[in-house]
Amino acid sequence: MRRPFALLAATLLTAALAVPASAADNDDGDEGFTINDPRITESSGLAASRQHPGVYWTHNDSDDGPYLYAVDGATGDTVARLTLTGVGTPRDVEAISVGPGNRLFVADVGDNLGGSWPYVWIYELPEPQRLEDATVRATQYVVKYADGPRDAEAMVVHPRTGRVYLIDKHEDGGHLYEGPEKLSAEGDNVFKPIAPVELWTTDAALSPDGQDLAVRGYFGGIHYAWNGGKLKREGRLSVPLQGQGESVTYSADGSRLLFGSEGEQSGVVSRPAPGADEDASSGGPGSRADGGKGASGDGDGDSVKVGGAVVVAVVLAALFGLGRRRRKG
């Protein structure tokens, strides 16, 4: 999603942000990386492959086409680009998740005008067994909300049941929406609100065991116990300060959270997942090892590590506030 103020803020952030792990320091791809593909300029979703260790799926936000990119986390290079058929022209693709049986789910659910589309779409396709450029047929589902149209940027798929959930994006907090037990390609799939989410949400991720939900925004995040969809807040997440923080995923083994951002040569930053064994986690660049205080959300976190970044955070908040006032005016 293009946001002029966010792009300006990204420029201000350049000198203040931590550098993601380099390929030389990163053997398995879970410690952070930089997306090198010049075609990926608006990485808006991120999902760790279960079938291909160290590979992460991403996609552009808009104006790209029906494409998915498989990025090798060890090098930051694209190892496959999928072209989706069987779907219409994507409007605003915001999230991607891996479901049971290595099925990929893609959420074309963004709405730049805050709820003007009467319906949005979710696409489902099999993850290829071989990583190479290919054309893959997807199933397209029509999605509506029980309480009317809205903007959303976050989708999760339960790793055991395959049920799909969305989180709407609202400055004052949104809701977790539950889809039908099984999506249908015939007719509408109505999503119903089942739990409040206390964040201006840009993405979310379920842990591989389905027990924990990580929700991120531009300036922070929240860790919830999944609790059968009846979310229980556990604490704050340590979310890196990024130019336009749009995505989050658990690593395939559930030990880490990886946070992505839009922009050319965008960085993916790694943090220990809540409850992860810090001694077992690598302390390499892009990771964090502070006894788990910030990672579990019990402390202030380390989203800002240097004094300059604190100043930039204030500027960011002011810019976003100014943008909102102008839109309302």
Short mmCIF file of C-alpha atoms in Angstrom, two decimals:
data_model
loop_
_atom_site.label_atom_id
_atom_site.label_comp_id
_atom_site.label_asym_id
_atom_site.label_seq_id
_atom_site.Cartn_x
_atom_site.Cartn_y
_atom_site.Cartn_z
CA MET A 1 0.00 0.00 0.00
CA ARG A 2 1.61 3.28 -1.04
CA ARG A 3 1.75 5.90 1.70
CA PRO A 4 3.68 9.11 0.88
CA PHE A 5 4.37 9.88 4.52
CA ALA A 6 5.63 6.37 5.17
CA LEU A 7 8.01 6.62 2.23
CA LEU A 8 9.39 9.90 3.54
CA ALA A 9 9.76 8.36 6.97
CA ALA A 10 11.62 5.41 5.47
CA THR A 11 14.25 7.82 4.17
CA LEU A 12 14.66 9.35 7.62
CA LEU A 13 15.06 5.92 9.13
CA THR A 14 17.93 4.77 6.95
CA ALA A 15 20.70 5.81 9.32
CA ALA A 16 18.91 4.67 12.46
CA LEU A 17 17.89 1.11 11.67
CA ALA A 18 19.87 -2.01 12.38
CA VAL A 19 21.32 -3.81 9.36
CA PRO A 20 19.82 -7.27 8.67
CA ALA A 21 22.07 -10.31 8.72
CA SER A 22 24.25 -10.78 5.67
CA ALA A 23 24.32 -13.97 3.65
CA ALA A 24 27.76 -14.81 4.99
CA ASP A 25 26.50 -14.80 8.57
CA ASN A 26 23.25 -16.59 7.83
CA ASP A 27 23.28 -20.30 7.07
CA ASP A 28 19.64 -21.28 7.54
CA GLY A 29 17.83 -18.08 6.59
CA ASP A 30 16.15 -17.66 9.99
CA GLU A 31 18.48 -14.94 11.27
CA GLY A 32 17.34 -12.19 8.94
CA PHE A 33 18.25 -11.23 5.39
CA THR A 34 17.89 -8.59 2.70
CA ILE A 35 15.54 -9.16 -0.25
CA ASN A 36 17.74 -8.66 -3.31
CA ASP A 37 15.24 -9.08 -6.16
CA PRO A 38 14.68 -5.66 -7.83
CA ARG A 39 11.17 -6.81 -8.80
CA ILE A 40 10.18 -6.95 -5.11
CA THR A 41 9.67 -3.33 -4.11
CA GLU A 42 6.57 -3.59 -1.92
CA SER A 43 7.00 -6.80 0.07
CA SER A 44 3.79 -6.86 2.04
CA GLY A 45 3.48 -10.45 3.25
CA LEU A 46 5.90 -13.10 4.48
CA ALA A 47 5.51 -16.82 5.13
CA ALA A 48 8.10 -19.44 6.01
CA SER A 49 7.94 -22.54 3.83
CA ARG A 50 7.53 -25.84 5.69
CA GLN A 51 8.46 -27.86 2.61
CA HIS A 52 11.62 -25.93 1.70
CA PRO A 53 13.68 -25.08 4.82
CA GLY A 54 15.05 -21.57 4.88
CA VAL A 55 12.76 -20.34 2.08
CA TYR A 56 10.28 -17.51 2.57
CA TRP A 57 7.35 -16.63 0.35
CA THR A 58 6.53 -12.99 -0.32
CA HIS A 59 4.66 -10.81 -2.80
CA ASN A 60 4.28 -7.20 -3.79
CA ASP A 61 1.46 -5.08 -2.47
CA SER A 62 -0.08 -3.86 -5.72
CA ASP A 63 0.63 -2.99 -9.37
CA ASP A 64 2.70 -6.12 -9.90
CA GLY A 65 0.41 -8.93 -11.04
CA PRO A 66 -0.50 -12.41 -9.79
CA TYR A 67 3.01 -13.29 -8.65
CA LEU A 68 4.55 -14.97 -5.62
CA TYR A 69 8.27 -15.00 -4.91
CA ALA A 70 10.25 -17.67 -3.06
CA VAL A 71 13.26 -16.04 -1.40
CA ASP A 72 16.20 -18.01 -0.03
CA GLY A 73 16.78 -16.66 3.47
CA ALA A 74 20.44 -17.67 3.36
CA THR A 75 21.22 -15.40 0.40
CA GLY A 76 18.24 -13.08 -0.02
CA ASP A 77 17.92 -14.19 -3.65
CA THR A 78 14.71 -15.23 -5.38
CA VAL A 79 14.76 -18.95 -6.21
CA ALA A 80 11.32 -19.15 -7.83
CA ARG A 81 8.54 -16.91 -9.09
CA LEU A 82 5.04 -18.33 -9.36
CA THR A 83 2.47 -16.89 -11.75
CA LEU A 84 -1.08 -17.54 -10.54
CA THR A 85 -3.83 -18.43 -12.98
CA GLY A 86 -7.53 -19.00 -12.28
CA VAL A 87 -7.82 -15.64 -10.50
CA GLY A 88 -8.74 -12.15 -11.59
CA THR A 89 -6.48 -9.11 -11.48
CA PRO A 90 -5.19 -8.67 -7.92
CA ARG A 91 -6.17 -5.37 -6.30
CA ASP A 92 -4.28 -5.06 -3.01
CA VAL A 93 -2.47 -8.21 -1.89
CA GLU A 94 -1.51 -7.87 1.77
CA ALA A 95 -0.68 -11.24 3.33
CA ILE A 96 0.39 -14.82 2.70
CA SER A 97 0.23 -17.90 4.95
CA VAL A 98 1.05 -21.59 4.73
CA GLY A 99 -1.74 -24.00 5.65
CA PRO A 100 -1.92 -27.75 6.22
CA GLY A 101 -0.60 -29.92 3.40
CA ASN A 102 1.77 -27.17 2.24
CA ARG A 103 -1.07 -25.10 0.80
CA LEU A 104 -0.37 -21.42 0.19
CA PHE A 105 -3.09 -18.87 1.01
CA VAL A 106 -2.83 -15.35 -0.41
CA ALA A 107 -4.96 -12.49 0.95
CA ASP A 108 -6.04 -9.91 -1.60
CA VAL A 109 -7.91 -8.07 1.15
CA GLY A 110 -6.44 -4.57 1.32
CA ASP A 111 -8.65 -1.55 0.77
CA ASN A 112 -6.88 1.78 0.41
CA LEU A 113 -10.18 3.62 0.78
CA GLY A 114 -10.96 2.07 4.15
CA GLY A 115 -13.84 -0.19 3.22
CA SER A 116 -15.08 0.62 -0.25
CA TRP A 117 -14.93 -2.86 -1.77
CA PRO A 118 -18.13 -4.89 -1.24
CA TYR A 119 -15.99 -8.02 -1.31
CA VAL A 120 -12.33 -9.07 -1.36
CA TRP A 121 -10.53 -12.28 -2.33
CA ILE A 122 -8.39 -15.06 -0.94
CA TYR A 123 -6.42 -17.34 -3.26
CA GLU A 124 -5.32 -20.90 -2.45
CA LEU A 125 -2.75 -22.98 -4.30
CA PRO A 126 -0.38 -25.90 -3.69
CA GLU A 127 3.19 -25.03 -2.83
CA PRO A 128 5.36 -26.53 -5.59
CA GLN A 129 7.63 -29.40 -4.62
CA ARG A 130 10.36 -27.97 -6.84
CA LEU A 131 11.51 -24.38 -6.57
CA GLU A 132 11.56 -22.98 -10.10
CA ASP A 133 9.63 -20.40 -12.06
CA ALA A 134 6.23 -21.89 -12.82
CA THR A 135 2.60 -21.17 -13.56
CA VAL A 136 0.23 -22.54 -10.91
CA ARG A 137 -3.54 -22.64 -10.95
CA ALA A 138 -5.13 -21.18 -7.81
CA THR A 139 -8.63 -21.30 -6.35
CA GLN A 140 -10.23 -17.91 -5.79
CA TYR A 141 -12.61 -17.34 -2.87
CA VAL A 142 -14.94 -14.37 -2.50
CA VAL A 143 -14.78 -12.92 1.01
CA LYS A 144 -17.25 -10.65 2.80
CA TYR A 145 -17.46 -9.46 6.41
CA ALA A 146 -20.51 -10.01 8.57
CA ASP A 147 -20.42 -6.37 9.71
CA GLY A 148 -19.67 -4.71 6.38
CA PRO A 149 -16.63 -3.87 4.22
CA ARG A 150 -13.34 -2.90 5.84
CA ASP A 151 -9.63 -2.65 5.25
CA ALA A 152 -7.42 -5.56 6.32
CA GLU A 153 -3.76 -6.46 5.95
CA ALA A 154 -3.41 -9.55 8.13
CA MET A 155 -4.36 -13.19 7.53
CA VAL A 156 -3.48 -16.39 9.37
CA VAL A 157 -4.33 -20.00 8.57
CA HIS A 158 -4.54 -22.46 11.43
CA PRO A 159 -1.79 -25.04 10.88
CA ARG A 160 -3.98 -27.95 12.00
CA THR A 161 -7.55 -27.13 11.00
CA GLY A 162 -6.80 -25.04 7.90
CA ARG A 163 -9.36 -22.46 8.97
CA VAL A 164 -8.64 -18.95 7.70
CA TYR A 165 -8.73 -15.81 9.85
CA LEU A 166 -8.38 -12.11 9.02
CA ILE A 167 -7.62 -9.09 11.18
CA ASP A 168 -8.94 -5.72 10.07
CA LYS A 169 -6.77 -2.63 10.18
CA HIS A 170 -7.99 0.24 12.34
CA GLU A 171 -6.01 2.88 14.19
CA ASP A 172 -7.95 2.25 17.40
CA GLY A 173 -7.63 -1.53 17.15
CA GLY A 174 -9.58 -4.08 15.16
CA HIS A 175 -10.92 -7.61 15.42
CA LEU A 176 -9.98 -11.15 14.58
CA TYR A 177 -12.44 -12.43 11.97
CA GLU A 178 -13.12 -16.14 11.59
CA GLY A 179 -13.93 -17.60 8.19
CA PRO A 180 -16.12 -20.62 7.47
CA GLU A 181 -14.84 -24.01 8.56
CA LYS A 182 -13.96 -24.61 4.93
CA LEU A 183 -13.76 -21.94 2.23
CA SER A 184 -16.01 -22.44 -0.77
CA ALA A 185 -15.32 -21.36 -4.33
CA GLU A 186 -19.10 -21.13 -4.84
CA GLY A 187 -20.82 -18.11 -3.34
CA ASP A 188 -19.62 -15.79 -0.57
CA ASN A 189 -17.44 -16.71 2.40
CA VAL A 190 -18.59 -14.60 5.34
CA PHE A 191 -16.04 -13.78 8.04
CA LYS A 192 -17.35 -12.98 11.52
CA PRO A 193 -15.62 -11.01 14.33
CA ILE A 194 -14.74 -13.25 17.27
CA ALA A 195 -12.14 -11.35 19.34
CA PRO A 196 -10.76 -7.80 19.68
CA VAL A 197 -7.19 -7.05 18.64
CA GLU A 198 -5.59 -4.08 20.41
CA LEU A 199 -3.37 -2.86 17.61
CA TRP A 200 -3.32 -0.99 14.31
CA THR A 201 -2.51 -4.27 12.56
CA THR A 202 -0.37 -4.63 9.44
CA ASP A 203 0.20 -8.41 9.68
CA ALA A 204 -0.03 -11.42 11.95
CA ALA A 205 1.31 -14.97 12.21
CA LEU A 206 0.31 -18.16 13.98
CA SER A 207 3.01 -20.35 15.49
CA PRO A 208 3.54 -23.73 13.77
CA ASP A 209 1.83 -25.51 16.67
CA GLY A 210 -1.15 -23.15 16.52
CA GLN A 211 -0.74 -22.02 20.13
CA ASP A 212 0.52 -18.45 19.74
CA LEU A 213 -0.49 -15.45 17.65
CA ALA A 214 1.96 -12.67 16.84
CA VAL A 215 0.38 -9.40 15.69
CA ARG A 216 2.46 -6.52 14.39
CA GLY A 217 1.86 -2.89 13.52
CA TYR A 218 4.09 -0.03 12.38
CA PHE A 219 5.45 0.75 15.84
CA GLY A 220 4.97 -2.37 17.93
CA GLY A 221 3.35 -5.74 18.35
CA ILE A 222 1.36 -7.98 20.69
CA HIS A 223 1.74 -11.64 21.60
CA TYR A 224 -1.55 -13.46 22.17
CA ALA A 225 -2.21 -17.00 23.31
CA TRP A 226 -4.44 -18.40 20.56
CA ASN A 227 -6.78 -20.01 23.09
CA GLY A 228 -9.09 -21.51 20.47
CA GLY A 229 -9.57 -18.11 18.85
CA LYS A 230 -10.55 -16.50 22.15
CA LEU A 231 -7.38 -14.47 22.26
CA LYS A 232 -5.55 -13.99 25.54
CA ARG A 233 -3.03 -11.18 25.63
CA GLU A 234 0.38 -12.33 26.88
CA GLY A 235 2.50 -9.24 26.35
CA ARG A 236 4.26 -6.98 23.89
CA LEU A 237 6.46 -8.12 21.05
CA SER A 238 9.91 -6.79 20.29
CA VAL A 239 9.23 -5.36 16.83
CA PRO A 240 12.08 -3.69 14.92
CA LEU A 241 11.59 -0.11 13.82
CA GLN A 242 11.29 -0.34 10.02
CA GLY A 243 10.56 2.12 7.25
CA GLN A 244 7.17 0.58 6.53
CA GLY A 245 6.72 -2.53 8.66
CA GLU A 246 4.25 -4.69 6.79
CA SER A 247 4.86 -8.37 7.52
CA VAL A 248 5.67 -11.02 10.11
CA THR A 249 6.08 -14.80 10.10
CA TYR A 250 7.27 -17.52 12.41
CA SER A 251 10.27 -19.50 11.24
CA ALA A 252 9.37 -23.04 10.21
CA ASP A 253 10.51 -24.43 13.57
CA GLY A 254 8.66 -21.74 15.54
CA SER A 255 11.77 -20.50 17.32
CA ARG A 256 11.92 -17.06 15.72
CA LEU A 257 9.78 -14.27 14.36
CA LEU A 258 10.86 -12.55 11.16
CA PHE A 259 9.66 -9.02 10.39
CA GLY A 260 9.59 -7.57 6.87
CA SER A 261 9.16 -4.15 5.36
CA GLU A 262 8.29 -2.59 2.03
CA GLY A 263 10.85 -0.86 -0.16
CA GLU A 264 13.66 -1.76 -2.51
CA GLN A 265 16.34 -4.02 -0.98
CA SER A 266 14.13 -4.28 2.10
CA GLY A 267 15.44 -5.97 5.21
CA VAL A 268 13.87 -8.90 7.06
CA VAL A 269 14.80 -8.76 10.74
CA SER A 270 14.78 -11.76 13.07
CA ARG A 271 13.81 -11.88 16.74
CA PRO A 272 13.42 -14.82 19.16
CA ALA A 273 9.80 -15.91 19.31
CA PRO A 274 7.99 -15.50 22.65
CA GLY A 275 9.01 -18.32 24.94
CA ALA A 276 11.89 -19.42 22.70
CA ASP A 277 14.99 -20.81 24.37
CA GLU A 278 17.45 -17.93 24.11
CA ASP A 279 20.45 -20.23 24.57
CA ALA A 280 19.29 -22.34 21.63
CA SER A 281 18.65 -19.29 19.46
CA SER A 282 21.51 -17.92 17.46
CA GLY A 283 22.77 -14.57 18.62
CA GLY A 284 23.91 -13.51 15.16
CA PRO A 285 23.16 -10.23 13.45
CA GLY A 286 19.47 -9.46 13.22
CA SER A 287 18.71 -11.60 16.25
CA ARG A 288 18.22 -10.64 19.85
CA ALA A 289 19.37 -12.21 23.09
CA ASP A 290 18.36 -10.29 26.20
CA GLY A 291 16.96 -13.01 28.39
CA GLY A 292 13.59 -12.84 26.66
CA LYS A 293 12.30 -9.80 28.49
CA GLY A 294 11.45 -7.73 25.43
CA ALA A 295 10.71 -10.73 23.25
CA SER A 296 7.99 -11.95 25.55
CA GLY A 297 6.59 -8.47 25.89
CA ASP A 298 7.25 -8.07 29.61
CA GLY A 299 9.55 -5.11 29.21
CA ASP A 300 9.94 -2.11 26.99
CA GLY A 301 11.47 -4.17 24.16
CA ASP A 302 14.28 -3.08 21.90
CA SER A 303 12.42 -1.72 18.92
CA VAL A 304 14.60 1.37 19.23
CA LYS A 305 18.23 0.75 20.09
CA VAL A 306 19.92 4.10 19.66
CA GLY A 307 19.04 7.65 20.60
CA GLY A 308 18.77 8.72 16.98
CA ALA A 309 16.10 6.10 16.36
CA VAL A 310 14.02 7.49 19.21
CA VAL A 311 13.98 10.87 17.51
CA VAL A 312 13.02 9.27 14.21
CA ALA A 313 10.15 7.40 15.88
CA VAL A 314 8.73 10.73 17.07
CA VAL A 315 9.04 12.13 13.55
CA LEU A 316 7.31 9.06 12.16
CA ALA A 317 4.38 9.45 14.54
CA ALA A 318 4.06 13.10 13.63
CA LEU A 319 4.12 12.35 9.92
CA PHE A 320 1.44 9.67 10.18
CA GLY A 321 -0.67 11.99 12.31
CA LEU A 322 -0.30 14.80 9.80
CA GLY A 323 -1.26 12.44 6.99
CA ARG A 324 -4.41 11.40 8.83
CA ARG A 325 -5.41 15.00 9.48
CA ARG A 326 -4.95 15.88 5.83
CA ARG A 327 -7.08 12.97 4.72
CA LYS A 328 -9.82 13.89 7.16
CA GLY A 329 -9.63 17.49 6.04
#
